[in-house]
Short mmCIF file of C-alpha atoms in Angstrom, two decimals:
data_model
loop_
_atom_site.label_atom_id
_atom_site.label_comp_id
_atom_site.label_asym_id
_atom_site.label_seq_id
_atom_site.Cartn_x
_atom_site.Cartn_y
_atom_site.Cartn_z
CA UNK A 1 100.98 151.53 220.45
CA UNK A 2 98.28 152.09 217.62
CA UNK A 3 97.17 155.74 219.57
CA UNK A 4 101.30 156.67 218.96
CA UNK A 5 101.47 155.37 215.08
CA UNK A 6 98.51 157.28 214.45
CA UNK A 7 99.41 160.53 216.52
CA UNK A 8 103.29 159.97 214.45
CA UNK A 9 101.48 159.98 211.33
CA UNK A 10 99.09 163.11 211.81
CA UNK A 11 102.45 164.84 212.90
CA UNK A 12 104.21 164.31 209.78
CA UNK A 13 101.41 164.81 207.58
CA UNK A 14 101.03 168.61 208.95
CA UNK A 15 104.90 168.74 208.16
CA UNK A 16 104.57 168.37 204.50
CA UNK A 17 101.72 170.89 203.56
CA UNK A 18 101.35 172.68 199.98
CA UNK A 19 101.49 176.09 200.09
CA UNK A 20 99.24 176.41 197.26
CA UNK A 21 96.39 174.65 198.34
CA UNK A 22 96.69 173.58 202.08
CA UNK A 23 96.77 170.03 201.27
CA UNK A 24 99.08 167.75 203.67
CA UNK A 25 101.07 165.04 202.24
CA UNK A 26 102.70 161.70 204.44
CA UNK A 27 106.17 162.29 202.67
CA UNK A 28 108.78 164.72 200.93
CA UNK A 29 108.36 163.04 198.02
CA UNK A 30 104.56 162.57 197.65
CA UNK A 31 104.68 166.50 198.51
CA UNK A 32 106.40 167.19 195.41
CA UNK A 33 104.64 165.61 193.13
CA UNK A 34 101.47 167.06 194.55
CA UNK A 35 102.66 170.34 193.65
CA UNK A 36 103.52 169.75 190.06
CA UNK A 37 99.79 169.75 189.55
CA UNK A 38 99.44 173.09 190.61
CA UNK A 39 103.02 174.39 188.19
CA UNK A 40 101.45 172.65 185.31
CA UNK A 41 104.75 170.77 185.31
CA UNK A 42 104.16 167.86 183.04
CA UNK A 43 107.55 165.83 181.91
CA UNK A 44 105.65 162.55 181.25
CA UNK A 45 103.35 162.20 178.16
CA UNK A 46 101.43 159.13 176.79
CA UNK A 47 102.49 157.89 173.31
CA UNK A 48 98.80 157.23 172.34
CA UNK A 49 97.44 160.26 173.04
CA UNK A 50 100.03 162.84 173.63
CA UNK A 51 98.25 163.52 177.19
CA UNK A 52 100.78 164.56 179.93
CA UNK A 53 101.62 163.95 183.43
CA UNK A 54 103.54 164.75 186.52
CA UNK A 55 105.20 161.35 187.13
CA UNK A 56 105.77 158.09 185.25
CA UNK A 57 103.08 155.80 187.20
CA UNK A 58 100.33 158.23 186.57
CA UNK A 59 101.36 157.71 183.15
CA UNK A 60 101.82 153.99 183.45
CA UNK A 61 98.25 154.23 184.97
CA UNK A 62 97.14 155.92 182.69
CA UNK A 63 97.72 153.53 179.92
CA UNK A 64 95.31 151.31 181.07
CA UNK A 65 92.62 153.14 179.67
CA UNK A 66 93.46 152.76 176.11
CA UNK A 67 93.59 148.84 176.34
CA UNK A 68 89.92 148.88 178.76
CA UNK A 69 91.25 146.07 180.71
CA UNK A 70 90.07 146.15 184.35
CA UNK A 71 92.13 144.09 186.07
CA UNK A 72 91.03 144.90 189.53
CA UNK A 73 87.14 144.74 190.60
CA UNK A 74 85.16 145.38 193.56
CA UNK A 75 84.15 142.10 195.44
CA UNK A 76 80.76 143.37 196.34
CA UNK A 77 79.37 145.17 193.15
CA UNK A 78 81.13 144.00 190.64
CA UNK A 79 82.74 147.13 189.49
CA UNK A 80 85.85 147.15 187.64
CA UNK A 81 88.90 149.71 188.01
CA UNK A 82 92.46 149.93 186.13
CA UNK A 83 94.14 150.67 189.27
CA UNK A 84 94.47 148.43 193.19
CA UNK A 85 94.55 152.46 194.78
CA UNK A 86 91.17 153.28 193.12
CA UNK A 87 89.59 149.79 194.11
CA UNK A 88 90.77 150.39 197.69
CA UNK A 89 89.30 153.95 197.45
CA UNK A 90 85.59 152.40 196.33
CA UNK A 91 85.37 149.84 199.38
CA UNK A 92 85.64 152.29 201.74
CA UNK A 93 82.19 153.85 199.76
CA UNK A 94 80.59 150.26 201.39
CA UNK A 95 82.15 150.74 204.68
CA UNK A 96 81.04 153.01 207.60
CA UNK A 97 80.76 156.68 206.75
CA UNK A 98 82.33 158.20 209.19
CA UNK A 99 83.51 161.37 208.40
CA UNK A 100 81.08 164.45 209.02
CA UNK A 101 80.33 167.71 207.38
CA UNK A 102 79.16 170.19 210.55
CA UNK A 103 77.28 171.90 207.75
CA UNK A 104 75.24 170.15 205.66
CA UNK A 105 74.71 166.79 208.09
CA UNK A 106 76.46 164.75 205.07
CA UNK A 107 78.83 161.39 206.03
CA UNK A 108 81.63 160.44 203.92
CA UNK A 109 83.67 157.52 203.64
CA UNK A 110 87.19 159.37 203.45
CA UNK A 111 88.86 162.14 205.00
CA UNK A 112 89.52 163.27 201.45
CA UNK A 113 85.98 163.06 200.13
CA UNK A 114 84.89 165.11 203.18
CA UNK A 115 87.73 167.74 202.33
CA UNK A 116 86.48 167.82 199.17
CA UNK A 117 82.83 168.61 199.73
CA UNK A 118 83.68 171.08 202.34
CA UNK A 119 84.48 173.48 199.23
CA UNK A 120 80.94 173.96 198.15
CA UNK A 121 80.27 175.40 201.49
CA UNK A 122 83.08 177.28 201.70
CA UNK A 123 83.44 178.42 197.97
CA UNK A 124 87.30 177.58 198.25
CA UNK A 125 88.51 176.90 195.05
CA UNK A 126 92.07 176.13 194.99
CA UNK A 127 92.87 174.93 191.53
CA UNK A 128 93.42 177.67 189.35
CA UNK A 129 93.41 177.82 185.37
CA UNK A 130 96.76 178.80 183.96
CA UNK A 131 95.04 179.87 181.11
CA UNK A 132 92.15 182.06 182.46
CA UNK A 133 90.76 183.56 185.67
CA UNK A 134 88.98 180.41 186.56
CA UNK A 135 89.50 178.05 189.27
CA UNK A 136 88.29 174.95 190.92
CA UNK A 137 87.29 173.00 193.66
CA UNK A 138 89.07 169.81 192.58
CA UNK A 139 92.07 169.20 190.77
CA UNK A 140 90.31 166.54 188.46
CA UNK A 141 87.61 169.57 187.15
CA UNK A 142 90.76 171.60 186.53
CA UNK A 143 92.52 169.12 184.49
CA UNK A 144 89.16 169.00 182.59
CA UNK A 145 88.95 172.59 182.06
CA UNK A 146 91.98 172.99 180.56
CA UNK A 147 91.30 170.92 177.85
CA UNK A 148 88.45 173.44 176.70
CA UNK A 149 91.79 176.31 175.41
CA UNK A 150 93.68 173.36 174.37
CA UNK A 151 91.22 171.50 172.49
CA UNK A 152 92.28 168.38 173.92
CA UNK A 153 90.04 165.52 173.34
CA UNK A 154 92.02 162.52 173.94
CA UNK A 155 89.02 159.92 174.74
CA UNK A 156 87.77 158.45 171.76
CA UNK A 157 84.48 156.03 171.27
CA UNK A 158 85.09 153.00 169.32
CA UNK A 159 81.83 153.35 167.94
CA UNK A 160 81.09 155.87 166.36
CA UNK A 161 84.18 158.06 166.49
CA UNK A 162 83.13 161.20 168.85
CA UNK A 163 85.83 162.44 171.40
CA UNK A 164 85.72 163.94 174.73
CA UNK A 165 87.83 165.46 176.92
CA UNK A 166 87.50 162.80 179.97
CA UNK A 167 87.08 159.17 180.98
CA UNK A 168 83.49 159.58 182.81
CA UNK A 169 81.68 161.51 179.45
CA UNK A 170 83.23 158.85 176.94
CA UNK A 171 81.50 156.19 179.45
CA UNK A 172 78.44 157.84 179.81
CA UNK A 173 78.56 158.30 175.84
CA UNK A 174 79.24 154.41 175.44
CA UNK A 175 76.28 153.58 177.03
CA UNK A 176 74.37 155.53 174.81
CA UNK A 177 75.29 152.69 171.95
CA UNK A 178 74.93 149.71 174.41
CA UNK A 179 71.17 151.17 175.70
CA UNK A 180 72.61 150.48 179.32
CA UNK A 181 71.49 152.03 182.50
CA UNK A 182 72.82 150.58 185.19
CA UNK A 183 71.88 153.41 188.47
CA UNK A 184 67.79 153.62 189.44
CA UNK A 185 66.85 156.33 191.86
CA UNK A 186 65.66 155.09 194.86
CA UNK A 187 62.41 157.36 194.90
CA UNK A 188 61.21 156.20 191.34
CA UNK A 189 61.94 154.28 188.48
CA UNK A 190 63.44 156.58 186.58
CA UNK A 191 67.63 154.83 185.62
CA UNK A 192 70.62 156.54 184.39
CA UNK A 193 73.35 156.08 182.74
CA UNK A 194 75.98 157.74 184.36
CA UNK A 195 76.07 157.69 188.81
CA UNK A 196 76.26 161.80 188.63
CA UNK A 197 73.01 161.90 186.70
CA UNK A 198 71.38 160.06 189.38
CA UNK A 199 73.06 162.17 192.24
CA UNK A 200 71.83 165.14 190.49
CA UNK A 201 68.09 163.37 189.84
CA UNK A 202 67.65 162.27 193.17
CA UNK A 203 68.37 166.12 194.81
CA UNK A 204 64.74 166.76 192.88
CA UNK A 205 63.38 164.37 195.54
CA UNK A 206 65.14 165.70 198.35
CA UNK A 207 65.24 169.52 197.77
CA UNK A 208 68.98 169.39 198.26
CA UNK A 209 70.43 172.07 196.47
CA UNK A 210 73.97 172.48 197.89
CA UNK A 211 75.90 174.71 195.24
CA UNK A 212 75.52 178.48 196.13
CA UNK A 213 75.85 181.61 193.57
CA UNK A 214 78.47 184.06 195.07
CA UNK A 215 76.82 186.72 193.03
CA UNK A 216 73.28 186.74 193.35
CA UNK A 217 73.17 183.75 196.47
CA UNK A 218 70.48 181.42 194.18
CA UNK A 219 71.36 177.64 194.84
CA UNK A 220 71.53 174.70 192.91
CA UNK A 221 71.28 170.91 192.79
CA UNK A 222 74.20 170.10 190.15
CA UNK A 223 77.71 172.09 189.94
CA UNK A 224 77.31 171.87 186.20
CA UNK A 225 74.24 173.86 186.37
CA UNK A 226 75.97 176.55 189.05
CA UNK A 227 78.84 176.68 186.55
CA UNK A 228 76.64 177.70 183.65
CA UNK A 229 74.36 179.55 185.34
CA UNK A 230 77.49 181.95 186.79
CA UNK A 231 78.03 182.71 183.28
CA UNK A 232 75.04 185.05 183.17
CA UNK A 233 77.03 187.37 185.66
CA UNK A 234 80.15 187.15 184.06
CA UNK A 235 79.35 186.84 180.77
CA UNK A 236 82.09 184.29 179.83
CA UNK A 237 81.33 182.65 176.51
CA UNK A 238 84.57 180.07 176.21
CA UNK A 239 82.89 178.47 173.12
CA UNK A 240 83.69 180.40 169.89
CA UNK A 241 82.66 179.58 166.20
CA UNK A 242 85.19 179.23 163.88
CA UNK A 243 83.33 179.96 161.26
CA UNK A 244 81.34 183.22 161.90
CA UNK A 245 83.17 184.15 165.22
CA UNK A 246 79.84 183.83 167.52
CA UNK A 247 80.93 183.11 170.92
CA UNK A 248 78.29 180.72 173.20
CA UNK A 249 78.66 180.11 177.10
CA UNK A 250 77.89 176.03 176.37
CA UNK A 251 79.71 173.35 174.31
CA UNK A 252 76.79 171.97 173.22
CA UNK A 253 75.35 175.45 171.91
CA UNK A 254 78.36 175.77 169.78
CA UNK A 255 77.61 172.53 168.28
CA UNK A 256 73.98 172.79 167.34
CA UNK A 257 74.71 176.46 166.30
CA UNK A 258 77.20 174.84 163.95
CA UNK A 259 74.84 172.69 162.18
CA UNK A 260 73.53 176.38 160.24
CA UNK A 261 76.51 175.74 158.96
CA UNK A 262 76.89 172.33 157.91
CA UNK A 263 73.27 171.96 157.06
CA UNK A 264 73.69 169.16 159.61
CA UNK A 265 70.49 167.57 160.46
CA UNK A 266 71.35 164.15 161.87
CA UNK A 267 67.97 163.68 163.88
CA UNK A 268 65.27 161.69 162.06
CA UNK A 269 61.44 161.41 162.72
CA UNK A 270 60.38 157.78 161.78
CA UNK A 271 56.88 158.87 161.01
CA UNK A 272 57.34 161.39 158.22
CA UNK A 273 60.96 160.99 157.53
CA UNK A 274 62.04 164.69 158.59
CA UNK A 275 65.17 165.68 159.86
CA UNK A 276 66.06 168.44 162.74
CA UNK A 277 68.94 169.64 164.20
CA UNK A 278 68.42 169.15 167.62
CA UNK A 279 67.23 165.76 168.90
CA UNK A 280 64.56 168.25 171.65
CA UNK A 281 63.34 169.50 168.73
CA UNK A 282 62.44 166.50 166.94
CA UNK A 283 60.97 165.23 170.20
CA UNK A 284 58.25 168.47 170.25
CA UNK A 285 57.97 167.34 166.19
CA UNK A 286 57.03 163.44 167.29
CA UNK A 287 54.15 164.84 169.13
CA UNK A 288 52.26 166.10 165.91
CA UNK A 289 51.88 162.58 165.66
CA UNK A 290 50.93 160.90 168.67
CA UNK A 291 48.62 164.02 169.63
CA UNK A 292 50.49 164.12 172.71
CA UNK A 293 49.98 167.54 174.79
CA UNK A 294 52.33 166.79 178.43
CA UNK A 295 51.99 170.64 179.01
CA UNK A 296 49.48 172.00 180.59
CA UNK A 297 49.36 175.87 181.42
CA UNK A 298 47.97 176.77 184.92
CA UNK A 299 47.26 180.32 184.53
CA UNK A 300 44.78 179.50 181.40
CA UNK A 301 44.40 175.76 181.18
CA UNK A 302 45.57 175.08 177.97
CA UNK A 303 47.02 172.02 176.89
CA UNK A 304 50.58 172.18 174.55
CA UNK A 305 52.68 169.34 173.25
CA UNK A 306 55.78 172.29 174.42
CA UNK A 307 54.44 175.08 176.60
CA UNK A 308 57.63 177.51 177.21
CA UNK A 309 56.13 179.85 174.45
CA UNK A 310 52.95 180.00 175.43
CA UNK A 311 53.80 181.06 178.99
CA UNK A 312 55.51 184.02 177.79
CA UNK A 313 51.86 185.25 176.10
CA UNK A 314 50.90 185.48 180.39
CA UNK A 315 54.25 187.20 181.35
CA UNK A 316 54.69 190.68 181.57
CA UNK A 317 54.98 192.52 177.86
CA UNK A 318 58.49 194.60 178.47
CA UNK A 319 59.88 194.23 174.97
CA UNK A 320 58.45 198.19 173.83
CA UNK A 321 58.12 199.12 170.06
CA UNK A 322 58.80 202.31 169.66
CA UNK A 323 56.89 202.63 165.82
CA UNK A 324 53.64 201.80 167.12
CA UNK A 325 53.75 201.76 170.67
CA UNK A 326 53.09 197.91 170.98
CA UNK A 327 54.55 195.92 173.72
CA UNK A 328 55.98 192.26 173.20
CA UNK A 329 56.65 189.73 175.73
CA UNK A 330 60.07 188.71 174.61
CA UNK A 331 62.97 190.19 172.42
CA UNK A 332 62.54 187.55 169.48
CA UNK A 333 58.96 188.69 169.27
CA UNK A 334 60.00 192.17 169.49
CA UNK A 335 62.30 191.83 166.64
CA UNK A 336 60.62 189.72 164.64
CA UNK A 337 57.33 192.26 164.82
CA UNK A 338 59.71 195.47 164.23
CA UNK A 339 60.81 193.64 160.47
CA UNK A 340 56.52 194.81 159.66
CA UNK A 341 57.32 198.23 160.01
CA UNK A 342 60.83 198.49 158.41
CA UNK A 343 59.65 196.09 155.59
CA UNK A 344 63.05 193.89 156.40
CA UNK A 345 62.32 190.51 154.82
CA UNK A 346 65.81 187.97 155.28
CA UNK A 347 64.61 185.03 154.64
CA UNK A 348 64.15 184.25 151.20
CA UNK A 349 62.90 181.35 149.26
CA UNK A 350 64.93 179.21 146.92
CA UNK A 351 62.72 177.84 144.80
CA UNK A 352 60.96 181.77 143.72
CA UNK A 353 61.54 185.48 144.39
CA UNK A 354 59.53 185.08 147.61
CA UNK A 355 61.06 186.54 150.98
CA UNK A 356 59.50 187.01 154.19
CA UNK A 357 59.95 188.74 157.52
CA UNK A 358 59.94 185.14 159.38
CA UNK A 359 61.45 182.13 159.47
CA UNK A 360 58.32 180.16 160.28
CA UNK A 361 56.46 181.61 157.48
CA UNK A 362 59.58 180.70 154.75
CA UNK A 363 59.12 177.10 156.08
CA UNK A 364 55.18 177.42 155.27
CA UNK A 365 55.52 178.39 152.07
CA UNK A 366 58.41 176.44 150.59
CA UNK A 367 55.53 173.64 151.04
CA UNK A 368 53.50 175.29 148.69
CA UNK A 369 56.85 173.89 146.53
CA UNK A 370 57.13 170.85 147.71
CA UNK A 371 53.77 170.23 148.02
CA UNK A 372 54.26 168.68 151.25
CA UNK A 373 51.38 168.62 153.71
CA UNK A 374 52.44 166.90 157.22
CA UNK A 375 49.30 167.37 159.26
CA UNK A 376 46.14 165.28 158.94
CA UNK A 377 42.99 165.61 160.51
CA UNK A 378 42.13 162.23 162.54
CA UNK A 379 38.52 162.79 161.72
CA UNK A 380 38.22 163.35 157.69
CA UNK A 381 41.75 162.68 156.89
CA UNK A 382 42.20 165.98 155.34
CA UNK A 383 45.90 167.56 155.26
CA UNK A 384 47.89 170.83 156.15
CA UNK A 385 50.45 172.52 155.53
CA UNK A 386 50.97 174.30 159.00
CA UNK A 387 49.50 172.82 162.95
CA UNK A 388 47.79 175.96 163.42
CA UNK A 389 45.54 175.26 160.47
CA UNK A 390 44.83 171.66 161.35
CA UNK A 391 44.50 172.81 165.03
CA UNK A 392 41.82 175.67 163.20
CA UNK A 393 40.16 173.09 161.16
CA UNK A 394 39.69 170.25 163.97
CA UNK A 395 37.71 173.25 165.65
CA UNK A 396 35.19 172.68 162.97
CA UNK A 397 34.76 169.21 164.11
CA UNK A 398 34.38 169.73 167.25
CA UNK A 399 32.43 173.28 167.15
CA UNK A 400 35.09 174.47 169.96
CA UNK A 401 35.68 178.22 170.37
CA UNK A 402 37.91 178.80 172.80
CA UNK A 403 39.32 182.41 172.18
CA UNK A 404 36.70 184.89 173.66
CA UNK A 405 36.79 188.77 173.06
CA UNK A 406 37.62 190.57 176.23
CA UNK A 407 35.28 193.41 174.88
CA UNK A 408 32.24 191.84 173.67
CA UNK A 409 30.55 188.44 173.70
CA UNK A 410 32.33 186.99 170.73
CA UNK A 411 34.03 183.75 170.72
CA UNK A 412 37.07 182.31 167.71
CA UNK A 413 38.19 178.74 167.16
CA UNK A 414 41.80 180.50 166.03
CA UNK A 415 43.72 183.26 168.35
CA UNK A 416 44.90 184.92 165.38
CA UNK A 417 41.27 185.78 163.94
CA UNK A 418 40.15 187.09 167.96
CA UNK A 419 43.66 189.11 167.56
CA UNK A 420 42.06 190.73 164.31
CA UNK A 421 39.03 191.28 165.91
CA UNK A 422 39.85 192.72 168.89
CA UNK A 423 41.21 195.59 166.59
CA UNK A 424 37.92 196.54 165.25
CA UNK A 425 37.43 197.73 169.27
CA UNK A 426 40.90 199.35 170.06
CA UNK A 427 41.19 200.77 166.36
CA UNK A 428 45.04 199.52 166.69
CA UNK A 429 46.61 200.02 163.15
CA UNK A 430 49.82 199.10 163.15
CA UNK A 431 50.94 198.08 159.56
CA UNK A 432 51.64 201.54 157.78
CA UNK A 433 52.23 201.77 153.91
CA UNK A 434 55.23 203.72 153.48
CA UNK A 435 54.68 205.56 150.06
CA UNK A 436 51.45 207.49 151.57
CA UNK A 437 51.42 206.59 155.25
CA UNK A 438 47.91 205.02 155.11
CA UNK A 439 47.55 202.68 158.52
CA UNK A 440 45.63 199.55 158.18
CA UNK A 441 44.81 196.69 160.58
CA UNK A 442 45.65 193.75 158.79
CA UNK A 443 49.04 192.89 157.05
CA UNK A 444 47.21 191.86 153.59
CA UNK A 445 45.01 194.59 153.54
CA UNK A 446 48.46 196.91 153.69
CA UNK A 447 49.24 194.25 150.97
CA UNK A 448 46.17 194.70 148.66
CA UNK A 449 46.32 198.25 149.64
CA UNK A 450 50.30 198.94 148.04
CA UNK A 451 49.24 197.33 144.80
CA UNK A 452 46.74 200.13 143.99
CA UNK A 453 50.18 202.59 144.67
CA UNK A 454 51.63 200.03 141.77
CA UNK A 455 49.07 200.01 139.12
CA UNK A 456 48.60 203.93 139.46
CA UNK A 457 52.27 203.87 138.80
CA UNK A 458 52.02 201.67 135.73
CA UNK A 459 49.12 203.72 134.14
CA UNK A 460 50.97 206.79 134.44
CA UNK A 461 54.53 205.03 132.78
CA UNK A 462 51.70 203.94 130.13
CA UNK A 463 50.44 207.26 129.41
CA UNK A 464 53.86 209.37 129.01
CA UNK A 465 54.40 206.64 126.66
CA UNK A 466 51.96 208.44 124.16
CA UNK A 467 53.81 211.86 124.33
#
């Protein structure tokens, strides 16, 4: 009797199939409503939030979120879920896992999970963006997406005000306040506070990298970092400022790059009071205090408190100036170096006339204003202005020379002065004054060297003076 019920039902699920997607519904009615999600039909819309829906439970459900009440939970772990349907969906995650991909070994607890999953190996991706070109493996990632043209953000935190545009990121925000991590990976001790970070985590144990790039076939661990990374071959930037019109390929790009903006800064160091932008940058900052160096490089050796520079000094130099014939090993360098022989200075100071062809070297010398000198020597207690001049002067201490000459025996505490030096064998000269075309090998000699052009100007405005 149960081997008929069961063959009945399999025949009227392949009855009721969406043409859209392939799914196969167990009634008429449950077909219909399906397919709304694919027509964007949405007659049923939340009072709190203005979100819409295809029927009048899911909206009925979905109002359960806004008052946080989790009236049914999970027996075995405790967890809590607004609807009976998703609670009965969970236990079957602590029952047998019976269903089996043939192509990556994987067990699932549902048919549906395993249907699912099958679309990473596949690549089918049946959910498509009325808005755009894009489309998705899951209904739930579409519903998501969709929310980036229409700026929905309908989950708000309680806290501190932010909004997001689903459940799972307000949650993983919330926990953020409460300092909770509930999920440890089973390989270390590392704890998260979201179940997807972990997932992703644990795949660096394992190797598993299950999320293939149509274009170029690299694979990777998360689909989040598949999505972004597709965006180099597309070049979709979704993400546009609206206050300059720069468009950026990730959310949270747009949002640091609008703190030029604002002047936003809302990341504090608690040793010296500054403030940064980015919360990664203030974490490299911390580590002029503690001394801490993670990085070390293993093509020289070298220890760095943040080492993705540096390696760039070992990579190959394909960034060509075309002035002086100098090659640069990235585009920022290249840029920056071409402002010594255009004589392009944007960044000025406010406190003087001053303007220079970098932004670190602004930052320098609007200390020289301020009078603010963050790094001190351990040893003598004496202070800097920059880390590259403590990092010089600690040298002294410890009589370390580290830089060598690749043409002679010499040896520098500083890179900078072996740099110089290593001109006086290559003859390099590549700062040229423009009013004679003079070459020199040092920027302040050019320097020194353009004031003569001044004065011998000034004498002669002095002399016609007398006639």
């Amino acid at each position: 009797m149960l081997h008929f019920q069961t063959h009945f039902i399999n025949i009227n699920m392949s009855i009721f199939s969406c043409a859209t997607c392939g799914k196969t519904l167990s009634s008429e009615g449950h077909l219909a409503r399906h397919e709304k999600t694919h027509t964007e039909q949405k007659d049923f819309t939340c009072g709190r939030c203005n979100i819409s829906f295809t029927t009048a439970e899911e909206r009925r459900l979905h109002s359960k979120e806004h008052s946080g009440k989790k009236e049914f939970h999970c027996e075995q772990c405790g967890k809590g879920f607004f609807i009976h349907s998703s609670l009965k969906v969970h236990l079957k995650t602590h029952g047998e896992k019976s269903f089996h991909c043939s192509e990556c070994d994987k067990y699932f607890s549902t048919k549906g999970n395993l249907v699912v999953h099958k679309r990473i190996h596949t690549g089918e991706r049946p959910y498509k963006c009325p808005h755009c070109e894009k489309s998705f493996n899951h209904g739930s990632h579409l519903k998501k997406h969709v929310r980036v043209h229409t700026n929905e953000r309908p989950y708000q935190c309680s806290e501190c005000g932010k909004t997001y545009t689903d459940s799972s990121s307000l949650k993983s925000h919330q926990s953020i306040h409460s300092g909770e991590k509930p999920f440890q990976c089973k390989h270390c001790d590392k704890r998260f506070r979201h179940k997807s970070f972990l997932i992703c985590h644990e795949r660096i144990h394992t190797g598993e990298k299950p999320y293939l790039c149509s274009y170029c076939g690299k694979s990777f661990s998360s689909p989040v970092y598949i999505g972004l990374h597709k965006r180099v071959h597309t070049g979709e930037k979704p993400y546009h400022c609206s206050v300059c019109g720069k468009s950026f390929s990730k959310f949270d790009t747009l949002q640091k790059h609008k703190r030029i903006h604002t002047g936003e800064r809302p990341f504090k160091c608690s040793q010296c009071d500054k403030t940064f932008a980015r919360s990664d940058i203030l974490k490299v900052h911390q580590r002029v205090h503690t001394g801490e160096k993670p990085y070390s490089c293993s093509i020289c050796g070298e220890r760095f408190a943040y080492l993705g520079i540096h390696l760039k000094t070992h990579s190959e130099k394909s960034f060509h100036c075309s002035e002086c014939d100098k090659y640069l090993s990235t585009k920022q360098s290249l840029l920056a170096h071409k402002r010594i022989h255009t004589g392009e200075r944007p960044y000025k100071c406010p406190h003087c006339e001053k303007s220079f062809n970098h932004g670190s070297n602004l930052k320098t010398h609007v200390r020289v204003h301020t009078n603010e000198r963050p790094y001190q020597c351990s040893e003598c207690g004496k202070t800097f202005r920059q880390l590259f001049s403590l990092k010089s002067h600690q040298s002294v201490h410890s009589d370390e020379k580290p830089f060598q000459c690749k043409h002679c025996d010499k040896r520098f505490r500083q890179r900078s002065n072996l740099n110089r030096h290593e001109q006086i064998h290559t003859g390099e000269k590549p700062y040229h004054c423009s009013v004679c075309g003079k070459s020199f090998s040092k920027v302040d000699t050019l320097q020194k060297h353009k004031r003569s052009h001044w004065q011998i100007h000034s004498v002669f405005h002095c002399w016609t003076g007398f006639f």
